[in-house]
XYZ file of C-alpha atoms in Angstrom:
360
model
C 133.391 116.050 36.632
C 136.674 114.579 35.511
C 136.878 112.131 32.649
C 133.646 113.136 30.809
C 135.533 114.328 27.734
C 137.385 111.018 27.536
C 134.101 109.100 27.944
C 132.496 111.165 25.236
C 135.405 110.632 22.837
C 135.363 106.889 23.595
C 131.744 106.353 22.660
C 131.570 108.761 19.709
C 134.648 107.067 18.203
C 133.147 103.626 18.815
C 129.796 104.666 17.266
C 131.541 106.019 14.172
C 133.301 102.698 13.649
C 130.246 100.441 13.992
C 129.218 98.557 10.822
C 126.037 96.736 11.875
C 122.985 97.410 14.003
C 123.742 94.593 16.458
C 127.076 96.161 17.512
C 125.410 99.570 17.656
C 122.802 98.258 20.076
C 125.614 96.837 22.220
C 127.210 100.288 22.435
C 123.896 101.872 23.415
C 123.468 99.410 26.280
C 127.094 99.911 27.426
C 126.698 103.679 27.522
C 123.042 104.446 28.220
C 121.593 101.138 29.346
C 120.334 100.560 32.882
C 123.847 99.497 33.952
C 125.715 101.608 31.398
C 128.618 103.947 32.223
C 126.664 107.174 31.769
C 123.739 105.778 33.708
C 126.064 104.773 36.571
C 127.489 108.309 36.738
C 123.996 109.779 36.849
C 123.047 107.378 39.639
C 125.931 108.769 41.716
C 124.607 112.338 41.603
C 122.583 111.707 44.753
C 125.764 111.443 46.848
C 127.011 114.919 45.855
C 126.498 118.258 47.491
C 123.647 120.283 45.915
C 125.915 122.730 44.078
C 128.125 119.949 42.758
C 125.053 117.844 41.820
C 123.568 120.688 39.779
C 126.719 121.304 37.749
C 127.529 117.604 37.262
C 123.919 116.790 36.298
C 123.966 119.402 33.553
C 127.209 118.040 32.107
C 125.980 114.439 32.245
C 122.724 115.369 30.471
C 124.741 117.040 27.692
C 126.936 113.928 27.390
C 123.923 111.635 27.353
C 122.204 113.706 24.623
C 125.322 113.800 22.435
C 125.873 110.033 22.661
C 122.158 109.385 22.031
C 122.175 111.685 18.985
C 125.245 109.932 17.602
C 123.577 106.530 18.111
C 120.402 107.668 16.334
C 122.287 109.186 13.412
C 124.373 106.040 13.022
C 121.286 103.839 13.135
C 119.651 105.876 10.378
C 122.849 105.709 8.332
C 123.055 101.913 8.698
C 119.396 101.590 7.648
C 120.005 103.715 4.531
C 123.074 101.679 3.671
C 121.115 98.436 4.076
C 118.374 99.777 1.795
C 120.914 100.828 -0.830
C 122.445 97.348 -0.701
C 119.015 95.726 -1.180
C 118.214 97.987 -4.098
C 121.475 97.012 -5.752
C 120.916 93.312 -5.154
C 117.118 93.051 -5.660
C 116.307 94.364 -9.124
C 112.757 94.721 -10.471
C 111.916 95.455 -14.105
C 108.903 97.763 -13.812
C 108.430 97.737 -17.604
C 107.163 94.152 -17.537
C 103.380 93.831 -18.068
C 101.335 93.152 -14.956
C 99.852 89.767 -14.211
C 96.405 89.467 -15.813
C 93.465 89.482 -13.414
C 90.087 87.864 -14.129
C 87.526 90.407 -15.293
C 83.881 90.084 -14.394
C 81.171 90.598 -16.979
C 77.661 91.957 -16.753
C 74.911 89.307 -16.683
C 73.148 88.745 -20.041
C 69.753 89.775 -18.666
C 71.193 92.978 -17.168
C 73.031 93.699 -20.408
C 69.916 93.232 -22.511
C 67.986 95.547 -20.184
C 70.665 98.204 -20.737
C 70.623 97.613 -24.494
C 66.871 97.821 -24.956
C 66.664 100.837 -22.653
C 69.217 102.647 -24.837
C 67.414 101.677 -28.038
C 63.980 102.801 -26.872
C 65.474 105.967 -25.361
C 66.581 106.890 -28.887
C 62.901 106.647 -29.860
C 61.762 108.861 -27.006
C 60.664 106.233 -24.487
C 61.294 106.838 -20.789
C 61.700 104.040 -18.226
C 58.831 103.519 -15.775
C 58.984 101.335 -12.661
C 56.472 99.879 -10.233
C 56.150 97.465 -7.292
C 56.603 93.730 -7.763
C 53.820 92.997 -5.271
C 50.689 94.384 -6.898
C 47.051 94.706 -5.971
C 44.546 92.542 -7.791
C 43.126 95.693 -9.351
C 46.352 96.924 -10.955
C 47.415 93.458 -12.101
C 44.050 92.324 -13.509
C 40.988 94.584 -13.235
C 42.540 97.746 -14.665
C 43.873 95.689 -17.587
C 40.411 94.417 -18.554
C 41.157 90.876 -17.375
C 37.810 89.397 -16.248
C 37.377 87.439 -12.978
C 36.971 84.136 -14.829
C 40.250 84.518 -16.755
C 42.662 81.564 -16.160
C 45.478 83.960 -15.226
C 43.541 84.885 -12.083
C 43.531 81.321 -10.760
C 45.967 80.112 -8.103
C 47.474 77.538 -10.470
C 48.720 80.390 -12.678
C 49.485 83.246 -10.248
C 51.280 83.678 -6.920
C 48.775 85.156 -4.456
C 49.996 86.746 -1.225
C 48.897 84.963 1.959
C 45.938 86.419 3.845
C 45.193 85.508 7.433
C 41.716 84.305 8.262
C 39.413 87.290 8.629
C 41.656 89.593 6.565
C 39.218 91.123 4.068
C 41.677 93.336 2.241
C 41.708 93.040 -1.570
C 44.074 90.288 -2.743
C 47.667 91.055 -3.682
C 49.799 89.081 -6.103
C 53.334 88.860 -7.380
C 52.850 90.739 -10.629
C 52.411 88.428 -13.607
C 53.546 91.092 -16.095
C 54.821 94.654 -16.037
C 51.530 95.946 -17.490
C 50.499 97.355 -14.078
C 53.377 99.801 -14.449
C 51.634 101.156 -17.562
C 48.467 101.789 -15.558
C 50.421 103.558 -12.823
C 52.336 105.631 -15.373
C 49.170 106.756 -17.169
C 47.449 107.514 -13.855
C 50.360 109.657 -12.678
C 51.395 111.320 -15.961
C 48.302 111.234 -18.120
C 48.570 111.522 -21.903
C 50.518 111.825 -24.133
C 52.993 109.318 -22.761
C 55.724 107.056 -24.067
C 57.326 104.587 -21.615
C 58.860 101.147 -21.324
C 58.606 99.020 -18.175
C 61.354 96.420 -17.741
C 61.487 94.221 -14.662
C 60.901 90.911 -12.914
C 57.585 89.085 -13.212
C 56.276 85.883 -11.638
C 54.079 83.032 -12.880
C 53.401 79.461 -11.859
C 55.461 78.089 -14.760
C 57.994 75.485 -13.706
C 59.271 73.149 -16.404
C 62.313 72.676 -18.630
C 61.745 75.888 -20.584
C 60.026 78.075 -17.972
C 60.918 79.466 -14.572
C 58.581 80.958 -11.945
C 60.526 84.234 -12.081
C 61.601 85.823 -15.346
C 62.105 89.264 -16.871
C 59.817 91.196 -19.166
C 59.718 94.558 -20.859
C 56.518 96.244 -21.945
C 56.145 99.380 -23.996
C 53.354 101.943 -24.126
C 52.790 104.917 -26.415
C 49.651 107.085 -26.088
C 48.832 110.096 -28.269
C 45.984 111.407 -30.392
C 46.833 109.837 -33.760
C 48.895 106.713 -32.987
C 48.114 103.661 -35.105
C 49.245 100.082 -35.760
C 51.596 101.519 -38.388
C 53.504 103.333 -35.618
C 53.639 100.092 -33.641
C 55.061 98.211 -36.624
C 57.758 100.833 -37.257
C 58.746 100.928 -33.580
C 59.155 97.163 -33.361
C 61.050 96.947 -36.653
C 63.493 99.666 -35.549
C 63.986 97.966 -32.207
C 64.680 94.551 -33.754
C 67.054 96.061 -36.299
C 69.085 97.799 -33.586
C 68.903 95.011 -31.015
C 69.869 92.130 -33.302
C 72.322 94.372 -35.189
C 71.059 93.534 -38.683
C 70.192 95.834 -41.576
C 67.127 93.917 -42.697
C 64.290 92.793 -40.428
C 60.983 91.281 -41.476
C 58.154 90.976 -38.968
C 54.866 89.161 -39.346
C 51.811 90.255 -37.345
C 49.309 87.484 -36.568
C 45.869 88.290 -35.203
C 45.529 87.226 -31.585
C 43.611 88.095 -28.430
C 44.781 89.876 -25.302
C 42.253 91.395 -22.864
C 44.166 94.682 -22.673
C 44.580 95.376 -26.409
C 42.154 95.510 -29.343
C 43.100 94.699 -32.046
C 45.835 92.367 -30.775
C 48.686 90.705 -32.634
C 51.472 88.287 -31.929
C 54.660 89.238 -33.731
C 56.948 86.772 -35.506
C 60.406 87.492 -36.883
C 61.970 85.874 -39.944
C 65.057 83.798 -39.251
C 67.191 80.875 -40.386
C 69.243 78.303 -38.537
C 72.550 77.551 -40.246
C 74.835 75.055 -38.563
C 73.139 75.619 -35.222
C 73.579 79.391 -35.508
C 70.505 81.617 -35.455
C 70.411 84.302 -38.143
C 67.799 87.026 -37.797
C 66.367 88.717 -40.888
C 66.943 85.922 -43.391
C 65.663 82.453 -44.226
C 62.203 80.968 -44.519
C 61.347 80.330 -40.868
C 59.294 82.417 -38.462
C 59.604 82.674 -34.709
C 57.221 84.381 -32.270
C 59.005 86.988 -30.107
C 56.341 89.231 -28.570
C 52.710 90.254 -28.193
C 51.265 93.639 -29.087
C 48.202 95.632 -30.047
C 46.273 98.865 -29.661
C 45.462 99.682 -26.030
C 41.892 98.711 -25.180
C 39.612 101.701 -24.473
C 38.638 100.150 -21.109
C 42.310 100.109 -20.074
C 42.676 103.783 -20.970
C 39.539 104.646 -19.010
C 40.723 102.671 -15.968
C 43.905 104.785 -15.929
C 41.962 108.048 -16.191
C 42.718 108.667 -19.889
C 39.766 109.590 -22.111
C 39.593 106.939 -24.885
C 37.565 109.332 -27.062
C 40.562 111.684 -27.267
C 43.582 109.397 -26.912
C 44.728 106.101 -28.348
C 47.948 104.164 -28.482
C 49.788 100.873 -28.709
C 51.385 98.495 -26.248
C 53.735 95.535 -26.564
C 55.490 93.069 -24.307
C 58.366 90.632 -24.673
C 60.464 88.329 -22.510
C 63.913 89.774 -21.826
C 65.366 86.342 -21.049
C 64.078 85.044 -24.374
C 65.496 87.784 -26.577
C 68.791 87.575 -24.652
C 68.991 83.868 -25.481
C 68.190 84.577 -29.130
C 70.771 87.337 -29.534
C 73.644 85.683 -27.705
C 72.999 82.106 -28.810
C 72.302 80.757 -25.313
C 69.924 77.817 -25.699
C 69.880 76.733 -22.070
C 68.137 78.630 -19.279
C 70.684 77.282 -16.799
C 73.141 79.832 -18.166
C 70.959 82.525 -16.566
C 70.084 80.975 -13.242
C 72.842 78.540 -12.238
C 75.618 79.976 -10.087
C 78.307 78.230 -12.162
C 79.693 80.981 -14.421
C 81.126 78.383 -16.764
C 77.716 78.253 -18.452
C 78.054 81.896 -19.485
C 81.698 81.532 -20.502
C 80.773 78.471 -22.553
C 78.532 80.647 -24.712
C 81.235 83.306 -25.127
C 79.424 86.070 -23.302
C 81.394 89.300 -23.222
C 81.180 92.715 -21.590
C 78.598 95.375 -22.354
C 78.219 96.800 -25.848
C 75.232 99.082 -26.319
C 73.717 99.335 -29.828
C 72.040 102.451 -31.089
C 69.553 103.045 -33.905
C 72.375 103.888 -36.308
C 73.478 100.283 -36.080
C 76.784 101.026 -34.351
C 78.139 100.014 -31.005
C 79.073 102.323 -28.184
C 80.952 101.265 -25.070
């Protein structure tokens, strides 16, 4: 076909001289668009003889491909040039510090659970867990709590609903984590050394109590364990948890159905300018209950009380968290407004160890 070389030279020269993508698109339409020059020539192939059509079609395809390649190359070149221009005009200093982002913190109760777990792990205690919905036997009977005990009344305990005619033994929301001790002894036997942190439920609803709170109980069973071992364990825990060198505990005789003898434990403290200081001063504050495990409790868990003995203790996690971090208001734990926690300066997790140091 005549004139193809001139057509090729026309469009390749025009493409080379284009300086923006709008003009380049105009050239593409003029050459290869539906009504473009090359398209018009290809539309006329149907009027040619077969031999002529075959030769002309091949030449037109080559022309079309060359113009299309030139258009594509030019488009890529214009895009690169535009990017280079933007990079020269829009400058970003990547050495500037990033914008600070708010950082979440672990909840005080969760942090205290991690802290006390680490402390007791250093003393050889494993963590034991159990269900929050317990049978009446695990929650009361196995712990030597008699049927007439006030804790077994509906005004003190959440009982699960039973339909009329349902004669199954009653189930309750556990009132303490002591049932976990029974389950642990039943499964593992003696000797054993465990702590049982977790949620517990009681019908306490006033300014200083909530129906759901957190508790940790400890259990150590062996052949020669005594109250002296209990005292050392609690002193070491308080020293590490409150991060003080000196701790003084006072054991007061008390009564718990599951321990004999039983003792409530007070810690010496002072209050200076509204700040609680553990280990000094002339005041005492009750922090936990403890004692030697009652022989009937051991027997209920399948442990021979003639061969084994041990101690147990229990404390409120929410309470010791409030004492350590100076949070006097329970709303800081249970309200959704995080300003309560920030108000008391709560920070991220630091885990104390028995050496008195902090590890991240």
